[in-house]
Amino acid sequence: MAQQRTLARYLTEEQRNKGVITGDLKLLVDIVSRACQAISIAIGKGGLGGVLGEAGSDNVQGEAQKKLDVLSNDILLDANEWGGHLAAMASEEMDLPHLVPHRFPKGEYLLTFDPLDGSSNIDVNVSIGTIFSVLKCPDGADLSTPEAAEKAFLQPGTAQVAAGYAVYGPTTLLVLTVGDGVAVFTLDREQGQFILTQENVQIPADTKEFAINMSNQRFWEAPVQRYVAEMQAGKEGPLGKDYNMRWVASMVADVHRIMTRGGIFMYPMDSKLKDKGGKLRLMYEANPMAFLIEQAGGAATTGRQRILDIQPDNLHQRVPVILGSKNEVDRVTGYHTA
Ligand code: AHM
Ligand code: MG
């Protein structure tokens, strides 16, 4: 029987044979993967573990936190504090960055995460996930206070050194890039290990499947109205083919479907999101997903700009997101810029 390649072995080989990652980055990804295992176990207990329902608090975005949002955030913070690989962490669930406590050594990386993405699906037993992004901490960055530390995070997505997501679905998967393609690992629950199940993921350039929340249709801008109308016109329309629609409302699940068989995902700008800048968050949703999608041969834009090129001006900045199969993303991006 062929030997299984664990996540630890994959990372060691990326470090030793290819020189793609450092020892500290290897430790970081390994620790994040263990935190994702712990989150997966907590989710798996569901009502039996008393983890469902509201936490009774709001996050910085003014959204009601679920118990599992808070628990997942705590798991990621605790797991990453002690390793000596991080300078600071930032999360969807925290207003300001979390500094590594003084009792632990500090490292050269910054970690951002959405600890539990797809909050509206937690209590209804539909796939949810964790999204993370890794940056290098700039030399000389001021980490004296959480307020001062925010500046160190404000780097474009092109500066990411790793990104990934875990999907807690029928199986728990970890999808990872360290800038050397995209690899998929499946959690073997008996072994307590992520095992490599797919390497060099490639998203087909063409697709017949789109994902968008259609209930927002009347608020969309003209280019998205045009594109969706053309897809709905099917074979008889200008695109000459019939399309199918899927919308899980967990970005991780929608993106993972695109990783698996192609498609286009859109959470575009619309008139009710204008003041906020969009729905999805740049630093811990759009950027890591855009990095993964590009590494798999797809494309990711706001409609007007490549997501990875955006210079962030705040930690919780929101952006429009259009990503997936390259030819379709290029088409709708062209409609915005025409
Ligand atoms: P969350 O991070 O609070 O869960 O919000 C992000 C989620 C995405 O996973 C998903 O694509 C989107 O919000 C769904 O939004 P909507 O409920 O408007 O369809
Ligand atoms: Mg989210």
XYZ file of C-alpha atoms in Angstrom, residues 130-279:
150
model
C -12.339 28.334 9.192
C -10.394 30.682 6.895
C -6.839 31.868 7.620
C -4.106 33.995 6.087
C -0.424 34.377 7.009
C 1.701 37.493 6.479
C 5.228 38.402 7.528
C 5.482 41.020 10.210
C 7.343 44.036 8.763
C 10.739 44.714 10.348
C 10.526 47.281 13.111
C 6.699 47.102 13.319
C 5.286 48.739 16.440
C 3.678 45.942 18.460
C 3.616 47.851 21.748
C -0.194 48.000 21.877
C -3.014 46.259 19.972
C -3.963 49.648 18.461
C -0.416 50.220 17.160
C -0.132 46.626 15.899
C -3.011 47.025 13.416
C -0.686 48.846 11.001
C 1.571 45.784 10.620
C -1.355 43.809 9.158
C -2.254 46.338 6.475
C -0.453 44.608 3.609
C -1.891 43.661 0.199
C -2.885 40.029 -0.408
C 0.129 39.546 -2.676
C 2.242 39.609 0.513
C 0.569 36.476 1.939
C 2.995 33.579 2.528
C 0.295 31.002 3.225
C -3.478 30.768 3.277
C -6.043 28.080 3.761
C -9.440 27.020 4.901
C -10.958 24.093 6.740
C -14.411 22.891 5.689
C -16.436 21.134 8.373
C -18.750 19.141 6.148
C -19.485 15.418 5.720
C -15.691 15.169 5.980
C -13.354 17.745 7.477
C -10.923 19.049 4.859
C -7.980 21.412 5.031
C -7.187 23.245 1.802
C -3.795 24.928 1.840
C -1.419 27.006 -0.211
C 2.090 28.022 0.762
C 2.497 29.678 -2.638
C 3.307 26.402 -4.366
C -0.100 25.314 -5.685
C -3.087 24.121 -3.689
C -3.213 20.881 -1.705
C -6.222 19.240 -0.042
C -5.952 17.197 3.160
C -8.720 15.032 4.620
C -9.006 14.586 8.376
C -8.613 10.960 9.417
C -10.556 11.101 12.679
C -9.167 7.813 14.018
C -5.544 8.857 13.454
C -6.195 12.488 14.387
C -4.210 13.566 11.317
C -4.800 15.420 8.075
C -3.820 13.191 5.128
C -2.999 14.551 1.660
C -5.802 13.569 -0.730
C -5.246 15.961 -3.652
C -2.330 17.998 -4.943
C -2.008 20.690 -7.628
C -5.714 21.518 -7.640
C -6.695 23.144 -10.950
C -9.957 25.033 -11.426
C -11.387 24.645 -14.950
C -11.303 27.981 -16.801
C -14.899 27.577 -18.012
C -17.993 26.697 -16.046
C -21.768 26.417 -16.165
C -22.326 26.999 -12.447
C -22.721 30.281 -10.577
C -23.145 31.175 -6.902
C -24.779 34.413 -5.791
C -27.436 35.390 -3.278
C -30.273 36.077 -5.730
C -32.382 37.796 -3.072
C -30.085 40.820 -3.474
C -30.736 41.084 -7.226
C -32.577 44.414 -7.093
C -29.612 46.033 -5.301
C -26.854 44.903 -7.723
C -24.970 47.206 -10.044
C -25.573 47.102 -13.818
C -22.589 44.849 -14.768
C -23.697 42.050 -12.391
C -27.344 42.483 -13.465
C -26.227 42.045 -17.070
C -24.040 39.005 -16.380
C -26.611 37.115 -14.307
C -29.367 37.912 -16.838
C -27.137 36.509 -19.598
C -26.498 33.317 -17.630
C -30.217 32.940 -16.936
C -30.977 33.355 -20.646
C -29.184 30.014 -21.111
C -28.566 28.368 -24.497
C -30.712 30.898 -26.328
C -28.868 33.860 -24.729
C -25.536 35.537 -25.612
C -23.470 33.026 -23.581
C -24.940 30.079 -25.507
C -25.170 27.599 -22.637
C -27.460 26.674 -19.764
C -26.174 27.516 -16.284
C -26.983 25.994 -12.898
C -27.054 27.926 -9.600
C -25.802 26.944 -6.119
C -25.636 29.090 -2.964
C -24.650 27.460 0.335
C -24.178 30.794 2.171
C -20.932 29.487 3.668
C -18.106 30.950 1.613
C -15.875 27.979 2.445
C -18.408 25.520 1.037
C -19.104 27.601 -2.067
C -15.370 28.097 -2.701
C -14.673 24.428 -2.106
C -17.240 23.440 -4.728
C -15.389 25.732 -7.157
C -12.052 24.134 -6.179
C -13.600 20.749 -6.914
C -15.459 21.314 -10.192
C -15.182 24.987 -11.154
C -17.786 27.749 -10.964
C -18.059 31.431 -10.205
C -18.827 32.922 -6.771
C -20.035 36.487 -6.400
C -20.755 38.654 -3.393
C -20.702 41.848 -5.452
C -21.115 45.467 -4.493
C -24.761 46.458 -4.163
C -26.645 49.622 -3.230
C -27.296 48.561 0.363
C -23.625 47.598 0.937
C -22.126 50.790 -0.566
C -21.428 52.434 2.786
C -19.691 49.326 4.128
C -17.604 48.681 0.979
C -19.050 45.196 0.421
C -20.119 42.174 2.472
